[in-house]
Coordinates of C-alpha atoms in Angstrom, one line a residue:
Chain A
M110 CA 39.1 -8.9 -47.7
T111 CA 36.6 -8.7 -49.3
E112 CA 34.8 -12.4 -48.1
I113 CA 34.5 -11.0 -44.8
P114 CA 30.4 -11.1 -44.4
P115 CA 28.2 -7.5 -43.9
P116 CA 28.0 -6.9 -40.7
D117 CA 24.3 -5.5 -39.1
S118 CA 25.0 -2.5 -37.7
L119 CA 25.3 0.8 -38.7
T120 CA 27.6 1.1 -36.2
G121 CA 29.6 -1.8 -38.0
I122 CA 28.8 -1.2 -41.0
L123 CA 31.2 1.8 -40.5
A124 CA 33.5 -0.1 -38.5
S125 CA 34.1 -2.0 -41.7
L126 CA 35.4 0.5 -43.6
R127 CA 37.4 1.3 -41.5
E128 CA 38.9 -1.3 -40.6
R129 CA 39.1 -3.3 -44.9
V130 CA 40.6 1.3 -46.0
M131 CA 43.4 1.9 -45.6
G132 CA 44.3 5.8 -43.7
V133 CA 40.2 6.0 -43.1
S134 CA 40.6 7.7 -39.2
E135 CA 35.9 7.9 -38.8
S136 CA 33.1 8.6 -40.4
V137 CA 29.7 9.8 -39.9
L138 CA 26.3 8.7 -41.6
S139 CA 23.8 11.9 -41.2
T140 CA 20.2 12.8 -42.8
V141 CA 20.0 14.6 -46.1
D142 CA 18.3 17.3 -44.2
G143 CA 21.9 17.6 -41.4
L144 CA 20.4 15.5 -38.1
L145 CA 23.1 12.4 -37.3
V146 CA 22.0 9.1 -37.2
V147 CA 25.4 6.7 -36.2
A148 CA 28.8 7.6 -35.9
D149 CA 31.8 6.3 -35.8
T150 CA 34.4 9.4 -34.2
D151 CA 37.2 9.5 -32.7
T152 CA 37.9 13.3 -32.4
V153 CA 35.0 14.5 -34.5
H154 CA 32.3 16.6 -33.7
P155 CA 29.4 14.3 -35.2
E156 CA 26.3 15.9 -35.3
S157 CA 28.8 19.1 -36.8
V158 CA 29.9 17.2 -40.1
A159 CA 26.1 16.1 -39.9
A160 CA 26.1 19.3 -41.0
L161 CA 27.6 19.4 -42.5
A162 CA 27.3 17.4 -44.6
A163 CA 24.8 18.0 -45.9
A164 CA 25.5 21.4 -46.5
T165 CA 28.4 19.7 -48.7
L166 CA 27.4 17.6 -51.1
G167 CA 24.3 20.0 -51.9
V168 CA 26.6 22.5 -53.2
G169 CA 28.9 19.8 -55.3
R170 CA 25.7 18.7 -56.3
R171 CA 25.1 21.9 -57.8
M172 CA 28.4 22.6 -58.5
A173 CA 28.2 19.3 -60.9
E174 CA 25.6 20.5 -62.9
T175 CA 26.5 24.4 -63.1
A176 CA 29.2 22.6 -64.8
G177 CA 28.1 19.8 -66.6
V178 CA 29.8 17.6 -64.7
G179 CA 27.4 13.8 -65.0
A180 CA 26.3 13.0 -61.4
L181 CA 28.3 14.0 -59.1
R182 CA 30.4 10.9 -57.1
E183 CA 32.0 11.9 -54.4
V184 CA 32.5 14.8 -52.7
V185 CA 36.7 14.5 -52.0
A186 CA 38.4 17.3 -49.5
R187 CA 42.0 17.2 -50.2
C188 CA 44.0 19.0 -46.4
G189 CA 47.3 19.8 -45.6
S190 CA 47.4 16.7 -43.7
G191 CA 44.1 14.7 -44.6
H192 CA 41.5 14.0 -46.4
V193 CA 37.5 14.3 -45.3
I194 CA 35.5 12.5 -47.7
V195 CA 31.1 12.7 -48.0
V196 CA 28.8 10.7 -50.7
A197 CA 25.1 10.2 -50.4
V198 CA 23.3 6.9 -49.7
G199 CA 20.1 6.9 -51.3
D200 CA 18.1 9.6 -51.3
R201 CA 18.2 10.7 -47.8
A202 CA 21.3 9.8 -45.9
L203 CA 25.0 10.3 -46.1
L204 CA 28.2 9.3 -45.6
T205 CA 31.7 11.0 -43.6
V206 CA 34.5 10.3 -44.0
K207 CA 38.1 11.3 -42.7
G208 CA 40.8 10.0 -43.4
D209 CA 44.5 10.5 -42.9
D210 CA 47.1 11.6 -45.1
G211 CA 48.0 8.1 -46.2
L212 CA 44.1 7.0 -47.3
D213 CA 44.4 4.6 -49.4
L214 CA 42.2 6.4 -52.1
A215 CA 41.5 4.3 -53.8
A216 CA 40.9 1.5 -51.8
F217 CA 38.3 3.7 -50.6
Q218 CA 36.6 4.0 -53.7
R219 CA 36.7 0.4 -53.8
E220 CA 35.6 -0.6 -51.2
S221 CA 33.5 2.5 -50.6
P222 CA 30.0 1.1 -53.1
A223 CA 29.8 -1.9 -50.3
T224 CA 29.5 -0.3 -48.0
V225 CA 27.2 2.7 -49.1
E226 CA 24.9 -0.1 -50.4
Q227 CA 25.2 -2.6 -46.8
L228 CA 23.9 0.9 -45.6
T229 CA 21.6 1.8 -47.8
K230 CA 20.4 -2.1 -47.0
A231 CA 19.9 -1.1 -43.4
L232 CA 18.3 2.1 -43.7
A233 CA 15.5 0.8 -45.9
S234 CA 14.0 -0.5 -43.0
D235 CA 13.1 2.9 -41.8
V236 CA 10.6 3.2 -43.8
A237 CA 9.3 0.2 -44.8
H238 CA 6.9 0.5 -41.9
Chain B
M216 CA 64.9 -7.5 -67.3
A217 CA 63.4 -6.3 -65.3
P218 CA 60.5 -7.0 -65.5
T219 CA 61.0 -11.4 -65.2
A220 CA 62.5 -10.5 -61.9
R221 CA 61.0 -12.8 -59.0
N222 CA 60.1 -10.2 -56.4
V223 CA 60.3 -6.9 -55.9
P224 CA 64.4 -6.9 -54.1
A225 CA 65.9 -8.5 -56.9
L226 CA 63.7 -6.5 -59.5
L227 CA 65.6 -3.0 -57.2
Q228 CA 68.3 -4.8 -57.4
G229 CA 68.2 -4.9 -61.5
L230 CA 66.8 -1.6 -61.6
R231 CA 70.0 -0.6 -60.0
A232 CA 72.3 -1.8 -63.0
E233 CA 70.4 0.3 -65.2
G234 CA 70.6 2.6 -63.9
F235 CA 67.2 3.1 -63.6
S236 CA 65.0 6.5 -63.6
G237 CA 61.5 5.7 -63.4
T238 CA 57.9 4.8 -61.0
V239 CA 58.1 1.6 -60.0
R240 CA 53.9 0.6 -59.7
V241 CA 53.2 -2.1 -56.6
S242 CA 50.2 -3.4 -56.6
G243 CA 48.9 -5.2 -52.8
L244 CA 47.7 -4.2 -49.4
P245 CA 48.5 -1.1 -49.4
G246 CA 51.1 -2.0 -52.3
G247 CA 52.5 1.8 -53.3
A248 CA 55.3 4.1 -56.3
I249 CA 59.1 3.1 -56.1
H250 CA 61.0 6.4 -57.2
L251 CA 64.3 5.4 -58.7
R252 CA 66.9 7.6 -59.5
N253 CA 69.6 6.0 -62.1
G254 CA 69.0 3.2 -59.9
L255 CA 68.7 5.0 -56.8
V256 CA 66.2 4.1 -54.8
G257 CA 64.8 8.2 -54.3
A258 CA 61.4 8.0 -52.4
I259 CA 58.8 5.5 -51.3
E260 CA 54.8 6.5 -51.3
T261 CA 52.6 4.5 -50.0
P262 CA 50.0 4.3 -47.7
G263 CA 50.9 1.8 -44.3
A264 CA 53.6 5.0 -43.8
P265 CA 54.1 8.5 -44.0
T266 CA 56.2 10.3 -46.4
A267 CA 58.5 12.1 -45.9
T268 CA 56.4 15.1 -46.9
S269 CA 53.4 14.0 -44.4
A270 CA 56.6 13.9 -41.9
L271 CA 57.8 17.6 -42.5
L272 CA 54.1 19.6 -42.6
T273 CA 53.0 17.0 -40.0
S274 CA 55.1 17.7 -36.6
G275 CA 55.1 21.5 -38.4
R276 CA 58.2 20.7 -39.3
I277 CA 57.6 23.1 -43.3
G278 CA 55.0 25.2 -42.3
D279 CA 52.0 24.6 -44.5
E280 CA 51.8 29.0 -46.6
D281 CA 55.7 27.8 -46.6
W282 CA 55.3 24.7 -48.4
L283 CA 53.0 26.0 -50.6
A284 CA 55.4 29.2 -51.9
A285 CA 58.3 26.3 -52.7
C286 CA 55.4 23.7 -54.2
A287 CA 54.8 27.1 -56.7
A288 CA 57.9 28.3 -56.9
E289 CA 59.8 24.7 -57.2
P290 CA 57.2 23.1 -59.6
D291 CA 59.0 20.0 -60.5
A292 CA 58.8 17.7 -56.8
D293 CA 62.3 16.1 -57.5
R294 CA 64.4 19.7 -57.3
L295 CA 62.0 21.2 -54.2
A296 CA 64.9 19.5 -52.0
G297 CA 67.0 21.7 -53.1
H298 CA 64.5 24.4 -53.3
L299 CA 63.5 23.7 -49.7
V300 CA 67.1 24.0 -48.8
A301 CA 68.5 27.5 -50.7
E302 CA 65.7 29.1 -49.4
G303 CA 66.3 28.6 -45.4
L304 CA 63.7 26.2 -44.8
I305 CA 65.3 22.9 -44.2
G306 CA 69.2 22.5 -43.2
A307 CA 69.8 20.1 -46.6
A308 CA 71.4 16.7 -43.9
E309 CA 68.4 17.2 -42.0
L310 CA 66.2 17.0 -45.4
E311 CA 68.4 14.1 -46.1
V312 CA 67.7 12.5 -43.6
V313 CA 63.9 13.2 -42.8
C314 CA 63.9 11.7 -46.7
T315 CA 66.6 9.4 -46.7
A316 CA 64.6 7.9 -43.6
A317 CA 60.9 7.9 -44.4
V318 CA 63.1 5.9 -47.7
F319 CA 63.7 2.8 -46.0
D320 CA 60.1 3.3 -43.4
A321 CA 58.2 2.5 -46.0
A322 CA 59.7 -0.5 -47.7
F323 CA 59.4 -1.3 -44.1
A324 CA 56.2 -1.3 -45.0
M325 CA 55.3 -2.3 -47.8
A326 CA 57.0 -5.9 -47.1
L327 CA 54.6 -6.4 -43.7
S328 CA 51.9 -7.2 -46.0
P329 CA 52.7 -10.3 -49.2
P330 CA 53.1 -8.1 -52.3
G331 CA 51.5 -7.9 -55.6
S332 CA 52.0 -7.0 -58.9
W333 CA 54.7 -4.5 -60.5
E334 CA 54.5 -2.1 -63.6
L335 CA 57.4 0.0 -64.8
S336 CA 56.1 3.7 -65.4
D337 CA 58.1 6.8 -66.7
R338 CA 59.7 9.1 -63.6
E339 CA 56.9 10.9 -61.9
P340 CA 57.6 13.9 -59.3
A341 CA 58.7 12.9 -56.0
L342 CA 60.4 15.0 -53.4
V343 CA 63.5 12.0 -53.5
A344 CA 66.8 11.9 -51.2
E345 CA 69.4 12.7 -52.3
P346 CA 71.7 9.9 -54.5
G347 CA 68.8 7.4 -53.0
V348 CA 69.1 5.1 -50.6
E349 CA 70.7 1.2 -52.8
P350 CA 68.5 -1.8 -53.1
R351 CA 70.5 -4.1 -51.8
Q352 CA 71.0 -1.4 -48.0
L353 CA 67.2 -0.9 -48.6
T354 CA 66.3 -4.6 -48.5
E355 CA 69.1 -6.2 -45.8
E356 CA 68.0 -2.8 -43.3
T357 CA 63.8 -4.4 -44.6
S358 CA 65.7 -7.6 -43.1
R359 CA 66.7 -7.1 -40.5
R360 CA 64.4 -4.8 -39.1
M361 CA 60.6 -7.7 -40.1
T362 CA 63.6 -9.6 -37.5
L363 CA 64.4 -8.0 -34.7
L364 CA 60.0 -7.0 -34.6
S365 CA 59.7 -11.1 -34.4
R366 CA 62.2 -11.8 -31.5
L367 CA 60.3 -8.5 -29.5
W368 CA 57.8 -9.9 -30.8
G369 CA 56.5 -11.7 -33.3
P370 CA 54.5 -11.8 -36.8
P371 CA 55.2 -8.1 -37.5
G372 CA 52.6 -8.5 -39.5
E373 CA 49.8 -8.7 -37.2
L374 CA 51.6 -6.2 -34.6
T375 CA 49.8 -4.2 -38.7
R376 CA 46.4 -4.4 -36.5
V377 CA 46.5 -3.8 -32.9
R378 CA 44.5 -1.4 -31.5
P379 CA 46.3 0.1 -28.2
A380 CA 45.3 1.8 -25.8
P381 CA 45.8 3.1 -23.1
V382 CA 46.4 1.5 -19.3
A383 CA 43.8 2.7 -17.1
G384 CA 45.5 5.1 -14.5
A385 CA 48.5 4.4 -15.8
G386 CA 51.1 5.4 -13.5
P387 CA 54.4 6.6 -14.6
R388 CA 51.5 9.3 -17.1
G389 CA 51.5 11.3 -14.7
S390 CA 55.0 11.3 -13.3
D391 CA 56.5 12.0 -16.8
G392 CA 59.6 12.7 -15.5
W393 CA 61.3 10.1 -17.2
L394 CA 58.4 8.9 -19.4
A395 CA 60.8 9.9 -23.1
R396 CA 58.8 12.9 -25.2
R397 CA 58.2 10.7 -28.1
H398 CA 56.7 8.3 -26.2
R399 CA 54.4 10.9 -24.5
D400 CA 52.9 11.7 -27.7
V401 CA 52.2 8.5 -28.4
L402 CA 50.2 7.8 -25.6
D403 CA 48.6 11.0 -25.7
S404 CA 47.7 9.7 -29.4
V405 CA 46.7 5.6 -29.0
N406 CA 43.0 5.0 -28.0
G407 CA 42.2 1.8 -29.0
R408 CA 41.2 2.9 -32.2
R409 CA 44.4 3.5 -33.8
T410 CA 46.9 1.0 -35.3
P411 CA 50.8 2.2 -35.2
R412 CA 50.2 3.3 -39.7
D413 CA 47.3 5.0 -38.0
I414 CA 49.3 7.0 -34.7
A415 CA 52.8 6.9 -37.2
F416 CA 50.8 9.4 -39.6
A417 CA 49.1 10.9 -37.1
L418 CA 52.5 11.9 -35.5
G419 CA 54.2 12.2 -38.9
R420 CA 57.0 9.9 -37.0
G421 CA 57.5 6.1 -38.7
L422 CA 56.4 3.9 -38.5
Y423 CA 59.1 0.8 -37.4
A424 CA 60.0 3.5 -34.7
V425 CA 55.9 3.6 -33.4
M426 CA 56.3 -0.6 -34.1
L427 CA 59.0 -0.2 -31.7
D428 CA 58.1 2.6 -29.0
L429 CA 54.4 0.6 -28.6
I430 CA 55.9 -3.3 -28.0
R431 CA 59.0 -1.0 -24.8
M432 CA 55.8 0.9 -23.7
E433 CA 54.1 -2.0 -23.6
A434 CA 56.5 -3.9 -21.8
L435 CA 56.3 -0.8 -19.6
H436 CA 52.4 -1.8 -18.2
L437 CA 51.6 1.7 -19.9
V438 CA 49.7 1.1 -23.3
Q439 CA 47.5 -2.7 -23.9
W440 CA 46.7 -3.9 -27.2
E441 CA 43.2 -3.3 -28.1
T442 CA 41.7 -6.8 -30.2
R443 CA 38.4 -5.7 -30.9
T444 CA 37.8 -5.2 -34.3
T445 CA 33.8 -4.4 -33.6
A446 CA 33.0 -1.2 -33.1
D447 CA 32.3 -0.6 -29.1
G448 CA 28.4 -0.5 -28.7
R449 CA 27.3 3.4 -28.8
P450 CA 22.7 3.8 -29.5
S451 CA 22.5 4.2 -33.0
T452 CA 19.1 5.6 -33.2
A453 CA 18.4 4.3 -36.7
P454 CA 16.4 1.0 -36.6
R455 CA 18.6 -2.3 -36.9
V456 CA 18.0 -5.0 -38.9
P457 CA 16.7 -8.2 -37.3
Q458 CA 19.1 -10.9 -35.4
A459 CA 20.1 -12.5 -37.9
G460 CA 23.6 -14.1 -36.8
A461 CA 26.5 -12.4 -35.6
T462 CA 27.0 -9.0 -34.5
T463 CA 31.1 -8.7 -35.0
A464 CA 32.3 -6.8 -38.4
A465 CA 35.0 -8.5 -39.2
P466 CA 36.9 -12.0 -37.4
A467 CA 39.9 -10.2 -34.8
P468 CA 42.4 -10.3 -36.9
T469 CA 44.7 -11.5 -34.3
P470 CA 45.5 -14.4 -32.0
V471 CA 44.3 -13.5 -29.0
P472 CA 40.0 -14.7 -28.4
A473 CA 38.2 -12.3 -30.1
A474 CA 35.4 -10.0 -27.8
P475 CA 33.0 -11.8 -26.0
D476 CA 29.9 -13.1 -28.6
A477 CA 27.8 -11.4 -30.3
A478 CA 24.7 -11.4 -28.1
P479 CA 22.1 -9.2 -29.1
L480 CA 22.0 -5.3 -30.2
P481 CA 24.8 -2.9 -28.1
K482 CA 22.6 -2.1 -25.3
R483 CA 23.6 1.3 -23.8
R484 CA 25.6 0.8 -20.5
P485 CA 24.5 3.3 -16.7
G486 CA 27.8 5.7 -16.3
G487 CA 29.0 4.1 -20.2
V488 CA 32.1 2.3 -20.4
S489 CA 34.8 3.7 -22.3
P490 CA 36.7 0.5 -24.7
A491 CA 40.4 1.5 -23.0
Q492 CA 38.5 -0.3 -19.6
D493 CA 37.0 -3.2 -21.8
V494 CA 39.1 -4.7 -22.0
G495 CA 42.1 -4.9 -19.2
Q496 CA 42.1 -8.6 -19.4
Q497 CA 42.7 -9.0 -22.9
K498 CA 47.2 -8.3 -22.8
K499 CA 49.0 -10.3 -25.4
G500 CA 50.6 -12.6 -23.6
G501 CA 53.1 -13.4 -27.5
W502 CA 56.6 -12.7 -26.1

């Protein structure tokens, strides 16, 4: 599956993550200050998720720092019937992923670094000129 | 002897003869964990199909608070079934049906893709069916399901990748007098994004049962197969990289003609077009 050429649109990158990881249902790309960039969503309200993602990752980072457990990798909220994961995309953006109860977490952790890198590259042109 | 078995059914057969209690971790996509008790299959956890726990909680059969209280009172998941019954949260017979059905369903889900390697480990607590399912019975039922799906639809592995969408203005939807409740539930959860597996998790129902329902509903022209794997043309505020090639996210896995050729960037269309209306002609003709 990894031989698939990386998609070159932001929505394509998000949809590709949903294709590759069983249980990923929706995702939102937002800025660190809580603004929506692009979303691959179905039921969630993208703007609300974007705003909460910034707060979630901020609190997660501070918690990691306070607890002295190294740099934050991702924030995983395990819930009654699913998961919400927030991960940083470079310094300026955040990716929030909603997964169902059967989310293949191992596959997510294997596939998400590539997705984050693709998103980082796609966003790099924002400040390139 | 068991680890040298040539496939998972043979492995389980060997472990049955040994009366093995423990967990078999099978790698692969999706892979999973098979929990054995005295050689019988008590539970299977796989991302491919809802577990008994998922089915009970998603359907609301057992409330979340009751569930958490039961887990706190009985930390060993193996004994959780007895506790749930003792607390009057569910009947013993019903729980057995749910747990056993989940085992068959998960075995089917794992059989949909080629399994990888496996390793045996100690017993991991799980909500297990009592007494469990005979491996031979599990293998036979799985083959029966695969055969039936192949006959009704085509390669079952491909059915896992379809993304059904409701047919716009499907007649029977309004007059649901004759449409079974479970069909309505499925119809309400198809949206062109979800695979049969996603629908099974959303409803807390078995994957196999959902697949059969979808096949039936496709025959009734209530749903159609959405085969595009790209995102829809949602506008993005972020700049895109210069056009270097196709914009398709991934190759369409089904033998249906791919979506229209990838051309320039997605454009916003006046009036907005939902994916469901977009794919009217892409009906699968495989049966």
